[in-house]
Amino acid sequence: MVTMKGSWKLLTVFDIDIELHISFLLLLPLVLFFDWLFSVVLFVLFTSIVAHELTHALIAKREGIEVKRIILLPIGGMAVMSESKLSAFDEFRMAIAGPMFNLVFCTLIALGVWAFGIPIYDLAGWNMVLDTEAAVPFIPFLVSSYFWLNWLLGVFNLFIPAIPLDGGRVFRSVLAMGMKYVDATRIATRVSRIVTVFLFLFAFLTYNLILMVISVFIWLGSAAEMEFALSDELLTGVPLANVIRTNYLLVDDDDSIDMVVEDMITSRSLVALIELDGHIGTTSLYDIRHVPKSKWKTTKIGRVARKLRPISMSHSIMDALKKMNKDQVDALPVTYKHKLKGVVFRDDILKVFEILKVVNA
Ligand SMILES: [Zn+2]
């Protein structure tokens, strides 16, 4: 089944869904074009990446962080977790766990090879087999692939100090043990940019297209890390009471989508609230987009609106933002002693963030 994010669920391990991203279809012609060695290498690479990501995920789960899924992309894996700021020591443990798995696995292979006398290729030999597509015995090639690809994954992830790679997270967590999280992230992001420029140049000069793509992702990823750290720093101190709205668009659950869109335009509101069998529900453009336009006249808004669990007034706007991201909504009802006091909108939080960024620059 294709999920909302465009990936296929392959299997579930320890309650975590392992999903293959749709961009893997791009690799399909390559598999047909190359011989069986290439397929073996792909299989080895992705089982190793899954094990690497699972190690991160299992440590995260032990810290009480919700791990939603692991997505496999052609350039590597990604564990999707709930947004939580970890203590520096916990981040250190979680980041180092993945590459440590690869390096420990390498050591075990080396011991096994030595104990059972399996011949394996050195790095140059393994590369040459791949380049020349030589006819080779299966077991030594498979074992060599597991050894060298895990060595590569372990070293690349651990020793390149660019966030969001594991090495960058380890670096940030060590810094964060002696300073504020946001300052540690700022330094780690600057180092990442320098490292990424060199990584990109190296990839360019060696015609390594995959490494070039990875460099771009690291650059974008480090910017996102900085945004998150900064929002956490600036928004955690702002009480919800400062941003709630008491005038909001309230629609009837019997209204058609057509009518609600009309109301949204006249009130210039991206979100509408709705009474939904005793609960407060919300609907936004996000929900409406999923209904074909031809059905807007006949579909009642109550069918696409979602029930919301309210947030208590005692929280900060950062808590509200995290909750919105988790529930994939753009507004939350705010209550005080179980009574509805108003609504907080994602838009308003982002505006406050933009202002605070300027004030604190
Ligand atoms: Zn990792």
XYZ file of C-alpha atoms and ligand atoms in Angstrom:
362
model
C 0.000 0.000 0.000
C 1.271 3.446 -0.893
C 1.132 5.706 2.150
C 0.434 9.419 2.145
C 4.128 10.305 1.899
C 4.657 8.291 -1.296
C 6.320 5.206 0.087
C 5.531 1.500 0.307
C 5.439 -0.326 3.607
C 7.759 -3.309 3.357
C 7.596 -4.776 6.844
C 7.174 -3.920 10.501
C 9.971 -4.582 12.992
C 9.648 -3.786 16.739
C 6.405 -1.887 15.938
C 8.276 0.349 13.471
C 7.169 0.444 9.832
C 9.964 0.096 7.305
C 8.979 1.905 4.114
C 10.531 2.096 0.669
C 10.338 5.546 -0.932
C 8.783 5.855 -4.366
C 12.027 7.330 -5.801
C 13.410 3.781 -5.773
C 11.591 3.263 -9.047
C 14.381 5.351 -10.573
C 16.856 2.600 -9.681
C 14.820 -0.148 -11.330
C 16.245 0.296 -14.844
C 19.750 0.156 -13.357
C 19.050 -3.237 -11.778
C 17.906 -4.569 -15.149
C 20.892 -3.035 -16.886
C 23.637 -4.240 -14.550
C 24.393 -7.852 -13.684
C 23.671 -9.737 -10.443
C 26.636 -8.176 -8.576
C 24.819 -4.838 -8.556
C 21.660 -6.426 -7.125
C 23.678 -8.116 -4.380
C 25.344 -4.809 -3.483
C 21.964 -3.026 -3.363
C 20.500 -5.739 -1.149
C 23.490 -5.637 1.198
C 23.465 -1.829 1.310
C 19.799 -1.574 2.221
C 19.737 -4.350 4.801
C 22.738 -2.616 6.412
C 21.009 0.784 6.328
C 17.852 -0.699 7.880
C 19.925 -2.213 10.705
C 21.721 1.129 11.194
C 18.444 3.081 11.396
C 16.835 0.446 13.628
C 19.695 0.837 16.105
C 19.024 4.608 16.294
C 15.293 3.921 16.597
C 15.609 1.367 19.394
C 17.749 3.708 21.499
C 15.228 6.497 20.807
C 12.326 4.290 21.904
C 14.150 3.525 25.140
C 14.358 7.288 25.739
C 10.577 7.410 25.335
C 10.610 8.994 21.874
C 7.958 7.850 19.446
C 9.480 6.381 16.275
C 6.908 6.454 13.506
C 8.667 4.837 10.593
C 11.931 4.281 8.813
C 11.962 5.486 5.219
C 14.496 4.084 2.781
C 15.670 6.522 0.121
C 18.123 5.792 -2.690
C 20.683 7.932 -0.835
C 20.181 6.364 2.602
C 17.719 5.807 5.409
C 15.810 8.148 7.679
C 14.072 7.360 10.965
C 11.023 9.591 11.385
C 10.568 10.427 15.061
C 8.412 12.778 17.082
C 10.044 16.180 17.516
C 11.604 16.185 20.934
C 14.650 17.903 22.242
C 16.875 15.321 23.883
C 19.371 15.918 26.628
C 22.894 16.274 25.242
C 23.914 12.893 26.611
C 20.855 11.111 25.172
C 21.430 12.686 21.756
C 25.050 11.570 21.919
C 24.002 7.966 22.668
C 21.327 7.939 19.985
C 23.560 9.446 17.284
C 26.561 7.242 17.954
C 24.491 4.026 18.098
C 23.863 3.758 14.320
C 27.458 3.943 13.062
C 28.646 1.910 16.046
C 26.344 -0.888 14.890
C 28.034 -0.864 11.465
C 31.539 -0.888 12.941
C 30.738 -3.627 15.483
C 29.163 -5.673 12.677
C 32.393 -5.229 10.647
C 34.402 -6.520 13.593
C 32.117 -9.563 13.912
C 32.485 -10.312 10.182
C 36.271 -10.030 10.500
C 36.226 -12.481 13.427
C 33.947 -14.884 11.528
C 36.107 -14.687 8.419
C 39.184 -15.418 10.508
C 37.497 -18.288 12.435
C 35.945 -20.030 9.417
C 38.674 -19.219 6.914
C 36.340 -17.562 4.372
C 38.389 -15.668 1.778
C 37.254 -12.051 1.391
C 38.409 -9.251 -0.891
C 40.322 -6.222 0.271
C 38.792 -2.846 -0.674
C 40.736 -2.549 -3.953
C 39.860 -6.132 -4.915
C 36.171 -5.645 -4.089
C 36.074 -2.432 -6.125
C 37.755 -4.154 -9.038
C 35.195 -6.996 -9.001
C 32.445 -4.351 -9.168
C 34.153 -2.396 -11.931
C 34.973 -5.350 -14.166
C 31.860 -7.388 -13.239
C 34.169 -10.365 -12.937
C 32.762 -13.854 -12.376
C 33.281 -14.488 -8.662
C 32.116 -17.043 -6.070
C 28.912 -15.887 -4.308
C 29.709 -16.304 -0.586
C 33.055 -14.431 -0.527
C 31.508 -11.622 -2.598
C 28.469 -11.370 -0.274
C 30.611 -11.372 2.885
C 33.028 -8.830 1.373
C 30.092 -6.584 0.441
C 28.703 -6.688 3.985
C 32.148 -5.915 5.391
C 33.042 -2.990 3.118
C 29.613 -1.378 2.941
C 29.228 -1.460 6.740
C 32.733 -0.055 7.123
C 31.803 2.722 4.674
C 28.470 3.487 6.407
C 30.087 3.498 9.849
C 33.025 5.722 8.924
C 31.042 8.106 6.696
C 28.318 8.645 9.291
C 30.555 8.862 12.325
C 33.560 10.867 11.174
C 32.033 13.554 8.952
C 31.067 16.304 11.433
C 28.156 17.663 9.381
C 24.696 17.844 10.898
C 22.266 16.048 10.229
C 24.739 13.174 9.681
C 25.417 11.199 12.854
C 28.913 12.680 13.166
C 27.425 16.180 13.185
C 24.888 15.180 15.851
C 27.646 13.663 17.986
C 29.625 16.913 17.582
C 26.591 19.053 18.508
C 25.759 16.922 21.539
C 29.339 17.198 22.846
C 29.171 21.005 22.426
C 25.735 21.084 24.077
C 27.177 19.499 27.205
C 28.945 22.819 27.855
C 26.627 25.448 26.336
C 23.046 26.217 25.322
C 21.494 23.867 22.762
C 20.835 26.691 20.287
C 24.464 27.922 20.491
C 25.790 24.397 20.048
C 23.560 24.011 16.985
C 24.748 27.342 15.561
C 28.395 26.231 15.752
C 27.583 22.747 14.442
C 25.661 24.266 11.513
C 28.566 26.546 10.564
C 31.002 23.626 10.652
C 28.521 21.585 8.580
C 28.432 24.241 5.866
C 32.223 24.261 5.534
C 32.403 20.460 5.520
C 29.564 20.248 2.988
C 31.306 22.623 0.572
C 34.420 20.443 0.635
C 32.339 17.274 0.339
C 30.546 18.690 -2.700
C 33.818 19.776 -4.337
C 35.311 16.344 -3.716
C 32.197 14.670 -5.180
C 32.292 16.996 -8.186
C 35.964 16.321 -8.919
C 35.516 12.548 -8.603
C 32.282 12.506 -10.692
C 30.412 11.061 -7.698
C 26.807 12.020 -8.446
C 25.319 10.316 -5.363
C 27.727 12.140 -3.040
C 26.838 15.431 -4.743
C 23.134 14.825 -4.040
C 23.937 13.838 -0.448
C 25.911 17.091 0.019
C 22.897 19.144 -1.048
C 20.678 17.236 1.396
C 23.155 17.823 4.231
C 23.196 21.559 3.449
C 19.372 21.765 3.545
C 19.214 19.464 6.571
C 21.578 21.609 8.623
C 19.489 24.704 7.880
C 16.379 22.846 9.104
C 18.188 21.791 12.307
C 19.073 25.436 12.972
C 15.457 26.543 12.423
C 14.245 23.900 14.876
C 16.799 24.781 17.556
C 16.045 28.483 17.131
C 12.269 28.014 17.300
C 12.714 25.902 20.419
C 14.856 28.609 22.005
C 12.624 31.546 21.074
C 9.127 30.062 21.308
C 9.386 28.008 24.493
C 9.156 31.132 26.643
C 6.048 32.544 24.934
C 2.792 31.637 26.732
C -0.177 30.508 24.655
C -2.335 33.227 26.203
C -0.371 35.801 24.156
C -1.369 34.407 20.765
C -4.809 32.827 21.097
C -7.649 34.249 19.093
C -11.156 34.525 20.360
C -12.645 35.513 16.996
C -12.452 32.603 14.610
C -14.419 31.192 11.733
C -17.001 28.756 13.068
C -18.896 26.683 10.521
C -21.671 24.115 10.702
C -20.831 20.468 10.051
C -23.741 20.345 7.548
C -22.187 23.124 5.411
C -20.815 22.044 2.050
C -17.104 22.465 1.305
C -18.106 25.082 -1.270
C -19.745 27.241 1.406
C -16.835 26.868 3.801
C -14.302 27.928 1.155
C -16.484 30.980 0.503
C -16.466 31.765 4.259
C -12.701 31.331 4.363
C -12.254 33.874 1.594
C -14.525 36.506 3.194
C -12.941 36.055 6.632
C -9.408 35.567 5.195
C -9.013 32.510 7.403
C -7.042 29.411 6.435
C -8.705 27.361 9.135
C -12.321 26.886 10.141
C -13.588 25.486 13.421
C -16.531 23.216 13.603
C -18.649 21.547 16.262
C -18.236 17.795 15.748
C -20.421 15.574 17.954
C -19.577 17.407 21.140
C -15.902 17.927 20.211
C -14.208 20.846 18.577
C -13.052 19.916 15.106
C -11.058 21.818 12.569
C -10.742 21.895 8.874
C -8.134 23.652 6.800
C -7.024 23.829 3.202
C -4.944 20.763 4.038
C -8.134 18.639 4.425
C -10.064 20.317 1.642
C -7.326 19.744 -0.940
C -7.869 15.994 -0.640
C -11.442 16.244 -1.952
C -11.861 16.581 -5.761
C -13.225 20.000 -6.653
C -16.184 18.485 -8.502
C -17.443 17.098 -5.181
C -17.181 20.320 -3.144
C -20.864 21.170 -3.629
C -22.117 17.803 -2.409
C -19.579 16.987 0.343
C -20.382 18.137 3.860
C -17.477 19.702 5.711
C -18.200 17.441 8.696
C -16.917 14.509 6.641
C -13.415 15.924 6.121
C -12.989 17.865 9.389
C -10.927 16.300 12.116
C -11.531 16.086 15.835
C -8.921 17.918 17.836
C -7.550 17.239 21.243
C -7.261 20.671 22.850
C -4.122 22.048 24.453
C -4.159 23.622 27.885
C -3.445 27.328 28.277
C -0.483 26.570 30.586
C 1.643 25.396 27.625
C 4.013 27.451 25.494
C 3.463 28.176 21.815
C 6.361 25.806 21.062
C 4.378 22.959 22.650
C 1.412 23.950 20.484
C 3.563 23.955 17.332
C 4.944 20.485 18.111
C 1.440 19.182 18.755
C 0.210 20.638 15.453
C 3.073 18.988 13.587
C 2.372 15.681 15.292
C -1.384 15.765 14.622
C -0.918 17.406 11.175
C -3.349 20.261 11.875
C -3.071 24.040 11.529
C -5.027 25.096 14.608
C -5.741 23.890 18.134
C -8.491 24.758 20.608
C -7.022 26.183 23.808
C -8.659 25.389 27.115
C -8.301 26.661 30.649
C -9.695 24.397 33.386
C -11.440 22.347 30.629
C -13.275 25.370 29.196
C -12.649 26.581 25.646
C -10.854 29.930 25.787
C -9.840 30.425 22.155
C -7.878 28.994 19.286
C -4.186 29.049 18.429
C -3.261 29.103 14.747
C -0.050 27.849 13.153
C 0.090 31.026 11.079
C 0.180 33.217 14.177
C 2.946 31.154 15.795
C 5.082 31.421 12.642
C 4.557 35.189 12.566
C 5.702 35.457 16.196
C 8.753 33.347 15.273
C 9.663 35.690 12.389
C 9.396 38.718 14.692
C 11.447 37.120 17.501
C 14.155 36.123 15.012
C 14.604 39.799 14.109
C 14.416 40.947 17.742
C 17.067 38.406 18.810
C 19.332 38.651 15.770
Zn 22.629 7.260 11.390
